[in-house]
């Protein structure tokens, strides 16, 4: 295809040279000592999000080469092609238009379809949220992957905005341990089941939907039309399932980009029509920033360039996300799908093997919990793992003392990663819990922190529908940019197919016990499971 791949640019070679000369041994502490203006130069504003990139192993010189890379890879024209609706998901022949779902009427492709579904959905939402009239107290979203992770992340994040008389449940796994405890908490007359599936064929979702339908009937439920609703592109399959109320969307909405579509129904039920519109508006503000800000101030572009710098030059294999907000506890899981399903690819747009690495592993837990689990490794382990802190200035609860402690912890971790502690420093400090059997120098070496470990801090003023919308859109566009630099298709997911097909073959064998034609390991395990 006619789009330059990162490794075929002059900037890539220049970055190689720059990495050897200055990147490999770059020291954050020295960089701050050299440049008192570093924080100002390397922190950026985007709608609802302030980003401090100054604790990363970059400076104006590396940024200069990275921005050249973005220009040579024609990031701006590729971005414009996405917004315009060109079929950039070329292996499926589809446009990629999740941005159209949050654009004001008339400002993006498919505007009238998008707004007519949105209006119908939000009108419906308000009738259900009138719990006196509807009788609905429990919403059960049955969906998986993109039909689950977005809503499951957003609803708790916006807990302060959630209808106080409704409880939200998310069932995704084809494991009775997921749906069984939910069914124990609900009554048919008070429950609305949302069957959320782009394709309406996904094994897990269809199996759970059947369980819900059977449970509903056998527990005295009478009105399927009122208590089951579908959100899908496959309206026909939803009707065949027996569902009368369906909110549709389109094949140009990727599953992991679908929370803005009718897949967001559970979100809208939780926070109401106005707040759902605010979520969309926040995302649209970030879309405009991405579409219009110069590359050197364009936050999704800058974050993606740092990602590529770390992955392909420093060789870092993962990135840890640490949201210092309990409401964002599902953000790492959401980002895993967004980034790893999008950019976990090994061939370029022409199907040629890539000679460089793509998606890092994305993982994490909310702070401060992660500090008491795996931060040990981040501080003193043998791998360098860039960390992304997400801090929220104002809480929506009244426990200000807790919030100050939370923020101090987030700042301290980023500081500790960067500053570290020398053996000399450690040797001067008291270590009351250290063994008396060991000499002071050995203890000091165990208590040394190498430091120079990079982090990014994203700062929101408050976690609101608008700011969360902006934050999610920021991540979406960052993934787009790194995928575009790597020259891959970020919008297909062929890698999930093989396991699905093999599962289809294995399922009847679990009943028949037939192991013919299976590899030795699978045959052995199947025998143990069936005899
Ligand atoms: O298996 C991967 C996947 O196709 C995801 O991309 C998608 O979000 C998920 O399955 C669920 O698909 P559906 O919404 O069609 O049920």
Coordinates of C-alpha atoms and ligand atoms in Angstrom, one line a residue:
X1 CA 0.0 0.0 0.0
X2 CA 1.0 3.5 -0.6
X3 CA 1.7 4.6 3.0
X4 CA 5.2 4.8 4.3
X5 CA 6.1 2.4 7.1
X6 CA 8.1 3.7 10.0
X7 CA 11.2 1.7 9.3
X8 CA 11.3 3.0 5.7
X9 CA 11.7 6.6 6.7
X10 CA 14.7 8.8 7.1
X11 CA 13.5 9.7 10.6
X12 CA 13.7 6.1 11.7
X13 CA 17.4 6.0 10.8
X14 CA 18.0 9.3 12.5
X15 CA 16.2 8.0 15.6
X16 CA 18.5 5.0 15.6
X17 CA 21.5 7.2 15.6
X18 CA 20.0 9.5 18.2
X19 CA 19.2 6.5 20.4
X20 CA 22.8 5.2 20.2
X21 CA 24.2 8.7 20.9
X22 CA 21.8 10.0 23.5
X23 CA 18.8 7.7 24.1
X24 CA 20.3 4.6 25.6
X25 CA 22.0 6.5 28.4
X26 CA 19.5 9.2 28.9
X27 CA 19.1 10.1 32.5
X28 CA 16.0 11.8 33.7
X29 CA 17.6 13.3 36.8
X30 CA 20.4 14.8 34.7
X31 CA 17.8 16.1 32.2
X32 CA 15.9 18.0 34.9
X33 CA 19.2 19.3 36.4
X34 CA 20.2 20.6 32.9
X35 CA 16.9 22.1 32.0
X36 CA 14.8 24.0 34.7
X37 CA 12.1 24.5 32.0
X38 CA 11.7 20.8 31.3
X39 CA 8.3 20.4 33.0
X40 CA 6.9 23.4 31.1
X41 CA 8.4 22.2 27.8
X42 CA 7.2 18.7 28.1
X43 CA 3.7 19.1 29.6
X44 CA 0.7 19.5 27.3
X45 CA -2.9 20.5 27.5
X46 CA -5.7 18.7 25.6
X47 CA -9.4 19.0 26.3
X48 CA -10.1 17.9 29.9
X49 CA -6.6 16.3 30.2
X50 CA -3.3 17.7 31.3
X51 CA -0.4 15.5 30.5
X52 CA 3.1 15.6 32.1
X53 CA 5.5 13.9 29.8
X54 CA 8.6 15.3 31.4
X55 CA 9.4 12.2 33.4
X56 CA 9.9 10.3 30.1
X57 CA 13.2 9.6 28.4
X58 CA 12.7 12.3 25.8
X59 CA 13.9 15.8 25.2
X60 CA 13.4 18.4 22.5
X61 CA 16.0 16.6 20.3
X62 CA 14.3 13.2 20.5
X63 CA 10.9 14.8 20.1
X64 CA 12.1 16.6 17.0
X65 CA 13.1 13.3 15.3
X66 CA 9.9 11.6 16.5
X67 CA 7.8 14.4 15.1
X68 CA 9.7 13.9 11.8
X69 CA 8.7 10.3 11.9
X70 CA 5.0 11.3 12.3
X71 CA 5.3 13.6 9.3
X72 CA 7.1 11.1 7.1
X73 CA 4.5 8.5 8.0
X74 CA 1.8 11.0 6.9
X75 CA 0.0 10.7 10.2
X76 CA -2.1 13.8 9.4
X77 CA -3.5 12.5 6.1
X78 CA -4.1 9.0 7.5
X79 CA -6.0 10.6 10.4
X80 CA -8.0 12.7 8.0
X81 CA -8.8 9.6 6.0
X82 CA -10.2 8.0 9.1
X83 CA -12.4 11.0 10.0
X84 CA -13.6 11.2 6.4
X85 CA -14.7 7.6 6.3
X86 CA -12.2 6.0 3.9
X87 CA -12.1 2.2 4.2
X88 CA -8.9 2.2 6.3
X89 CA -9.9 -1.2 7.8
X90 CA -8.8 -2.5 4.5
X91 CA -8.8 -6.2 5.4
X92 CA -12.6 -6.0 6.0
X93 CA -13.2 -3.2 3.5
X94 CA -14.7 -0.9 6.1
X95 CA -14.4 2.7 7.2
X96 CA -13.5 3.3 10.9
X97 CA -16.0 5.9 12.1
X98 CA -16.4 5.7 15.9
X99 CA -15.7 9.5 15.8
X100 CA -19.0 10.0 13.8
X101 CA -20.9 8.6 16.8
X102 CA -19.9 11.6 18.9
X103 CA -20.0 14.3 16.3
X104 CA -22.8 16.9 16.5
X105 CA -25.5 16.5 13.9
X106 CA -24.3 17.2 10.4
X107 CA -20.6 17.2 11.2
X108 CA -19.6 13.7 10.2
X109 CA -20.5 10.9 7.9
X110 CA -23.7 8.9 8.6
X111 CA -25.0 11.7 10.8
X112 CA -28.7 11.2 10.3
X113 CA -28.5 7.5 11.0
X114 CA -26.3 8.1 14.1
X115 CA -28.5 10.8 15.5
X116 CA -31.8 9.0 14.9
X117 CA -30.6 5.9 16.8
X118 CA -29.1 8.1 19.5
X119 CA -32.3 10.0 20.0
X120 CA -34.5 6.8 20.1
X121 CA -32.1 5.2 22.5
X122 CA -32.0 8.2 24.9
X123 CA -35.7 8.6 24.8
X124 CA -36.1 4.9 25.7
X125 CA -33.4 5.4 28.5
X126 CA -35.5 8.0 30.2
X127 CA -38.6 5.8 30.2
X128 CA -36.6 3.0 31.9
X129 CA -35.0 5.4 34.4
X130 CA -38.4 6.4 35.6
X131 CA -38.2 3.4 37.9
X132 CA -41.6 4.1 39.5
X133 CA -43.3 3.7 36.2
X134 CA -41.0 1.1 34.6
X135 CA -40.5 -1.0 37.8
X136 CA -36.9 -1.7 36.5
X137 CA -34.3 -1.7 39.3
X138 CA -31.6 -4.0 37.8
X139 CA -29.9 -3.8 34.4
X140 CA -27.9 -6.8 33.3
X141 CA -25.6 -6.2 30.3
X142 CA -24.8 -9.5 28.6
X143 CA -21.9 -9.0 26.2
X144 CA -18.2 -9.7 25.9
X145 CA -15.1 -7.9 24.6
X146 CA -16.0 -4.5 23.2
X147 CA -19.6 -5.2 24.0
X148 CA -18.7 -5.4 27.7
X149 CA -15.4 -3.7 28.6
X150 CA -16.4 -0.2 27.7
X151 CA -19.7 -0.1 29.6
X152 CA -18.1 -2.1 32.4
X153 CA -15.4 0.5 32.7
X154 CA -17.5 3.6 32.4
X155 CA -20.4 2.8 34.7
X156 CA -18.3 2.5 37.9
X157 CA -16.1 5.3 36.8
X158 CA -19.1 7.6 36.7
X159 CA -20.6 6.2 39.9
X160 CA -21.3 9.7 41.2
X161 CA -23.7 10.2 38.3
X162 CA -25.4 6.8 38.4
X163 CA -29.2 6.5 39.0
X164 CA -29.4 5.7 42.8
X165 CA -32.3 3.4 42.4
X166 CA -30.7 1.1 39.8
X167 CA -28.1 -1.6 40.1
X168 CA -25.9 -2.5 37.1
X169 CA -24.6 -6.0 36.4
X170 CA -22.2 -7.1 33.7
X171 CA -22.1 -10.7 32.5
X172 CA -19.5 -11.6 30.0
X173 CA -17.9 -15.0 30.6
X174 CA -19.2 -18.3 29.2
X175 CA -18.9 -19.6 32.8
X176 CA -21.9 -20.1 35.0
X177 CA -19.9 -18.6 37.8
X178 CA -20.4 -15.2 36.1
X179 CA -24.1 -15.2 35.5
X180 CA -25.2 -17.4 38.5
X181 CA -24.5 -14.8 41.3
X182 CA -26.2 -12.1 39.2
X183 CA -29.3 -14.2 38.8
X184 CA -29.4 -14.7 42.6
X185 CA -29.7 -11.0 43.1
X186 CA -32.5 -10.1 40.7
X187 CA -36.2 -10.7 40.1
X188 CA -37.7 -10.9 36.5
X189 CA -40.2 -8.1 37.1
X190 CA -37.5 -5.6 38.1
X191 CA -34.8 -6.6 35.5
X192 CA -33.9 -5.4 32.1
X193 CA -31.5 -7.7 30.2
X194 CA -29.4 -6.0 27.5
X195 CA -28.1 -8.5 25.0
X196 CA -25.1 -6.5 23.6
X197 CA -23.4 -8.0 20.6
X198 CA -22.2 -6.4 17.4
X199 CA -22.6 -9.7 15.5
X200 CA -25.2 -11.4 17.7
X201 CA -23.4 -14.6 17.0
X202 CA -20.7 -14.6 19.7
X203 CA -20.8 -17.9 21.5
X204 CA -20.4 -16.5 25.1
X205 CA -23.1 -13.8 24.7
X206 CA -25.6 -16.1 22.9
X207 CA -25.1 -18.8 25.6
X208 CA -25.6 -16.4 28.4
X209 CA -28.6 -14.8 26.7
X210 CA -30.2 -18.2 26.4
X211 CA -29.6 -18.8 30.1
X212 CA -31.1 -15.5 31.0
X213 CA -34.2 -16.1 28.8
X214 CA -34.7 -19.6 30.3
X215 CA -34.2 -18.2 33.9
X216 CA -36.7 -15.4 33.1
X217 CA -39.4 -17.8 32.0
X218 CA -38.9 -20.3 34.8
X219 CA -38.9 -17.6 37.5
X220 CA -42.3 -16.2 36.5
X221 CA -41.2 -13.6 34.0
X222 CA -43.9 -12.8 31.5
X223 CA -43.1 -9.9 29.2
X224 CA -39.9 -10.7 27.2
X225 CA -40.6 -7.7 25.0
X226 CA -40.3 -5.4 28.1
X227 CA -37.4 -7.1 29.8
X228 CA -35.1 -7.9 27.0
X229 CA -33.5 -5.4 24.6
X230 CA -30.7 -5.9 22.1
X231 CA -27.9 -3.6 20.9
X232 CA -26.5 -5.0 17.7
X233 CA -25.8 -4.6 14.0
X234 CA -27.7 -7.9 13.4
X235 CA -31.3 -6.8 14.0
X236 CA -32.6 -9.9 12.3
X237 CA -30.8 -12.3 14.7
X238 CA -32.1 -10.3 17.6
X239 CA -35.6 -10.6 16.3
X240 CA -35.2 -14.3 15.9
X241 CA -34.1 -14.5 19.5
X242 CA -37.4 -13.0 20.4
X243 CA -36.4 -9.5 21.1
X244 CA -38.6 -6.7 19.9
X245 CA -36.7 -3.6 21.0
X246 CA -33.4 -3.3 19.3
X247 CA -31.0 -0.3 19.0
X248 CA -28.8 -0.8 16.0
X249 CA -25.3 0.3 14.9
X250 CA -23.1 -0.3 12.0
X251 CA -20.2 -2.4 10.8
X252 CA -18.0 0.7 10.7
X253 CA -18.0 0.7 14.5
X254 CA -15.3 -1.6 15.7
X255 CA -16.2 -3.6 18.8
X256 CA -13.5 -2.0 21.0
X257 CA -14.6 1.4 19.8
X258 CA -18.3 0.9 20.3
X259 CA -19.2 2.3 23.7
X260 CA -20.3 5.5 22.0
X261 CA -22.9 3.5 20.0
X262 CA -26.0 1.7 21.2
X263 CA -23.5 -0.7 23.0
X264 CA -23.4 2.2 25.5
X265 CA -27.1 1.6 26.4
X266 CA -26.2 0.4 29.9
X267 CA -24.0 3.6 30.3
X268 CA -26.9 5.8 29.2
X269 CA -29.3 3.9 31.5
X270 CA -26.9 4.5 34.4
X271 CA -26.1 8.2 33.9
X272 CA -29.1 9.5 31.9
X273 CA -29.4 11.1 28.5
X274 CA -27.8 14.4 29.4
X275 CA -24.7 12.8 30.9
X276 CA -24.4 10.4 28.0
X277 CA -24.5 13.4 25.7
X278 CA -21.8 15.0 27.8
X279 CA -19.7 11.8 27.5
X280 CA -20.0 12.0 23.7
X281 CA -19.2 15.7 23.7
X282 CA -16.1 15.2 25.8
X283 CA -14.9 12.6 23.3
X284 CA -15.8 14.9 20.4
X285 CA -13.6 17.7 22.0
X286 CA -10.7 15.3 22.0
X287 CA -11.5 14.3 18.4
X288 CA -11.2 18.0 17.4
X289 CA -8.0 18.3 19.3
X290 CA -6.6 15.3 17.4
X291 CA -7.9 16.5 14.1
X292 CA -6.7 20.1 14.4
X293 CA -3.8 20.5 16.8
X294 CA -0.3 20.7 15.3
X295 CA 1.6 17.5 15.7
X296 CA 4.0 19.1 18.2
X297 CA 1.1 19.9 20.5
X298 CA -1.2 17.0 19.6
X299 CA -1.4 14.8 22.7
X300 CA -2.5 11.5 21.1
X301 CA 0.3 11.9 18.6
X302 CA 2.9 12.7 21.3
X303 CA 1.9 9.8 23.5
X304 CA 2.1 7.4 20.6
X305 CA 5.5 8.7 19.6
X306 CA 6.8 8.1 23.1
X307 CA 5.2 4.6 22.9
X308 CA 7.1 3.9 19.7
X309 CA 10.3 5.3 21.1
X310 CA 10.1 3.0 24.0
X311 CA 8.9 -0.1 22.2
X312 CA 11.2 0.0 19.2
X313 CA 14.3 1.8 20.4
X314 CA 14.5 1.2 24.2
X315 CA 13.0 -2.2 23.7
X316 CA 10.5 -1.9 26.6
X317 CA 7.9 -4.7 26.3
X318 CA 5.1 -3.4 28.5
X319 CA 3.4 -0.4 29.9
X320 CA 1.7 -0.3 33.2
X321 CA -1.4 1.8 33.8
X322 CA -2.1 3.0 37.3
X323 CA -5.4 4.9 37.6
X324 CA -5.4 6.6 41.0
X325 CA -9.2 6.5 41.1
X326 CA -11.0 3.4 42.3
X327 CA -13.8 4.2 39.8
X328 CA -11.3 3.6 37.0
X329 CA -10.5 0.1 38.3
X330 CA -11.5 -1.5 34.9
X331 CA -9.5 1.0 32.8
X332 CA -6.5 -1.3 32.5
X333 CA -8.7 -4.1 31.2
X334 CA -10.5 -1.8 28.8
X335 CA -7.1 -0.5 27.5
X336 CA -5.9 -4.1 27.1
X337 CA -8.5 -4.7 24.5
X338 CA -8.2 -1.3 22.9
X339 CA -4.5 -1.4 22.5
X340 CA -3.6 -5.1 22.3
X341 CA -6.5 -6.2 20.0
X342 CA -5.8 -3.2 17.8
X343 CA -2.0 -3.2 17.6
X344 CA -1.1 -6.8 18.4
X345 CA -0.3 -7.5 14.8
X346 CA 2.8 -8.9 13.0
X347 CA 2.3 -8.0 9.4
X348 CA 2.0 -4.7 7.6
X349 CA -0.8 -3.4 5.5
X350 CA 0.5 -5.5 2.6
X351 CA 0.6 -8.6 4.7
X352 CA 4.4 -8.6 4.9
X353 CA 6.2 -9.7 8.1
X354 CA 7.3 -6.8 10.3
X355 CA 10.9 -6.6 11.3
X356 CA 10.1 -4.6 14.5
X357 CA 7.9 -5.0 17.5
X358 CA 4.3 -3.7 17.8
X359 CA 1.9 -3.5 20.7
X360 CA 3.4 -3.6 24.2
X361 CA 1.6 -5.6 26.9
X362 CA -0.7 -3.2 28.7
X363 CA -1.5 -4.0 32.3
X364 CA -2.2 -2.5 35.7
X365 CA -4.4 -2.0 38.7
X366 CA -5.7 1.1 40.5
X367 CA -3.4 2.9 42.8
X368 CA -2.7 2.5 45.6
X369 CA -3.5 -1.2 45.4
X370 CA -0.8 -1.9 42.8
X371 CA 1.8 -0.3 45.1
X372 CA 1.3 -3.2 47.6
X373 CA 1.4 -5.8 44.9
X374 CA 3.7 -5.4 41.9
X375 CA 5.3 -1.9 42.3
X376 CA 8.3 -3.7 43.9
X377 CA 9.1 -5.0 40.4
X378 CA 8.6 -1.6 38.8
X379 CA 11.1 0.0 41.3
X380 CA 13.7 -2.7 41.6
X381 CA 13.0 -5.4 39.0
X382 CA 15.3 -6.0 36.1
X383 CA 12.9 -4.7 33.4
X384 CA 12.1 -1.0 32.8
X385 CA 8.3 -0.7 32.6
X386 CA 7.0 2.8 31.8
X387 CA 4.1 3.6 34.1
X388 CA 1.1 5.8 33.2
X389 CA -0.4 7.5 36.3
X390 CA -3.9 8.9 36.0
X391 CA -4.7 11.4 38.7
X392 CA -8.0 13.2 39.4
X393 CA -7.7 16.5 41.2
X394 CA -11.2 16.7 42.8
X395 CA -13.0 13.7 44.1
X396 CA -16.7 13.3 44.0
X397 CA -16.8 12.1 47.6
X398 CA -16.4 14.2 50.8
X399 CA -13.4 12.3 52.3
X400 CA -10.8 14.9 51.4
X401 CA -8.2 13.5 53.7
X402 CA -8.3 10.2 51.9
X403 CA -8.0 12.0 48.6
X404 CA -4.9 13.9 49.6
X405 CA -3.3 10.7 50.6
X406 CA -4.2 9.1 47.3
X407 CA -2.7 12.0 45.3
X408 CA 0.4 12.1 47.5
X409 CA 0.9 8.4 46.8
X410 CA 0.5 8.8 43.1
X411 CA 3.0 11.7 42.9
X412 CA 5.4 9.8 45.2
X413 CA 5.5 6.7 43.1
X414 CA 6.3 8.6 40.0
X415 CA 9.0 10.5 41.9
X416 CA 10.5 7.4 43.4
X417 CA 10.6 5.7 40.0
X418 CA 12.5 8.6 38.5
X419 CA 14.7 9.6 41.4
X420 CA 15.6 6.2 42.8
X421 CA 18.0 5.9 45.7
X422 CA 21.8 5.3 45.5
X423 CA 23.6 2.7 47.6
X424 CA 25.4 5.6 49.3
X425 CA 22.1 7.2 50.3
X426 CA 20.7 3.9 51.4
X427 CA 23.8 3.3 53.5
X428 CA 23.3 6.5 55.5
X429 CA 19.7 5.6 56.4
X430 CA 18.5 3.6 59.3
X431 CA 16.9 0.2 58.4
X432 CA 15.3 -0.9 61.6
X433 CA 13.8 -4.1 60.1
X434 CA 17.0 -5.2 58.4
X435 CA 18.8 -8.3 59.6
X436 CA 21.6 -7.7 62.1
X437 CA 23.4 -10.8 60.5
X438 CA 24.3 -8.9 57.3
X439 CA 26.8 -6.1 56.9
X440 CA 25.5 -2.6 56.3
X441 CA 26.8 -2.4 52.7
X442 CA 24.9 -5.6 51.6
X443 CA 21.7 -4.2 53.2
X444 CA 22.3 -0.9 51.4
X445 CA 22.6 -2.7 48.0
X446 CA 19.2 -4.4 48.6
X447 CA 17.8 -1.0 49.5
X448 CA 19.1 0.7 46.3
X449 CA 16.7 1.9 43.7
X450 CA 18.2 2.5 40.2
X451 CA 15.7 5.2 39.4
X452 CA 15.5 6.8 35.9
X453 CA 12.3 4.8 35.4
X454 CA 10.0 6.7 33.2
X455 CA 6.4 7.6 33.7
X456 CA 3.6 9.8 32.3
X457 CA 1.0 11.5 34.4
X458 CA -2.4 12.3 33.0
X459 CA -4.3 14.7 35.2
X460 CA -8.0 15.3 35.1
X461 CA -9.7 18.1 37.1
X462 CA -12.6 15.8 37.9
X463 CA -13.9 12.5 36.7
X464 CA -17.1 13.6 34.9
X465 CA -18.8 12.2 31.8
X466 CA -17.1 14.9 29.7
X467 CA -13.6 14.3 31.1
X468 CA -13.9 10.6 30.9
X469 CA -15.1 10.9 27.2
X470 CA -12.0 13.0 26.5
X471 CA -9.7 10.5 28.2
X472 CA -11.1 7.5 26.4
X473 CA -10.9 9.3 23.0
X474 CA -7.3 10.3 23.8
X475 CA -6.4 6.6 24.2
X476 CA -8.3 5.6 21.1
X477 CA -6.4 8.1 19.0
X478 CA -3.0 7.3 20.5
X479 CA -3.6 3.7 19.5
X480 CA -4.5 4.8 16.0
X481 CA -1.3 6.8 15.7
X482 CA 1.0 4.1 16.9
X483 CA -0.7 1.6 14.6
X484 CA -0.3 4.0 11.7
X485 CA 3.4 4.5 12.5
X486 CA 3.8 0.7 12.6
X487 CA 2.0 0.4 9.3
X488 CA -0.5 -2.1 10.5
X489 CA -4.3 -2.4 10.4
X490 CA -5.4 -1.5 13.9
X491 CA -9.0 -2.2 13.2
X492 CA -9.2 -6.0 12.4
X493 CA -8.8 -8.9 14.8
X494 CA -8.1 -12.0 12.8
X495 CA -6.1 -13.4 15.7
X496 CA -9.2 -14.2 17.6
X497 CA -10.6 -16.5 14.9
X498 CA -8.5 -19.7 15.2
X499 CA -9.3 -20.4 18.9
X500 CA -13.0 -19.9 18.1
X501 CA -12.9 -22.4 15.3
X502 CA -11.0 -25.0 17.4
X503 CA -13.5 -24.5 20.2
X504 CA -16.3 -25.3 17.8
X505 CA -14.5 -28.6 16.9
X506 CA -13.8 -29.5 20.6
X507 CA -17.2 -28.8 22.1
X508 CA -18.9 -32.0 20.8
X509 CA -15.8 -34.0 21.7
X510 CA -16.4 -33.1 25.4
X511 CA -19.5 -35.1 25.2
X512 CA -18.4 -37.9 22.8
X513 CA -14.9 -38.2 24.2
X514 CA -13.6 -38.5 20.6
X515 CA -9.9 -37.6 20.5
X516 CA -9.2 -38.7 16.9
X517 CA -6.9 -36.3 15.0
X518 CA -6.1 -34.2 18.1
X519 CA -2.5 -33.4 19.1
X520 CA -1.2 -35.5 22.0
X521 CA -1.6 -32.8 24.7
X522 CA -5.1 -31.8 23.8
X523 CA -6.1 -35.5 23.5
X524 CA -4.6 -36.3 26.9
X525 CA -6.4 -33.4 28.6
X526 CA -9.7 -34.2 26.9
X527 CA -9.4 -37.8 28.1
X528 CA -8.9 -36.6 31.7
X529 CA -11.9 -34.3 31.4
X530 CA -14.2 -36.9 29.9
X531 CA -13.4 -40.2 31.6
Ligands
LIG1 O1 -13.5 -12.0 19.8 C1 -13.2 -10.7 19.6 C2 -14.4 -9.9 19.4 O2 -14.7 -10.0 18.0 C3 -14.1 -8.4 19.8 O3 -13.5 -7.7 18.8 C4 -15.5 -8.0 20.1 O4 -15.5 -6.8 20.8 C5 -16.0 -9.1 20.8 O5 -15.5 -10.3 20.2 C6 -17.5 -9.3 20.9 O6 -18.1 -9.3 19.7 P1 -19.7 -9.1 19.5 O7 -19.9 -7.7 20.0 O8 -19.9 -9.3 18.1 O9 -20.4 -10.1 20.4

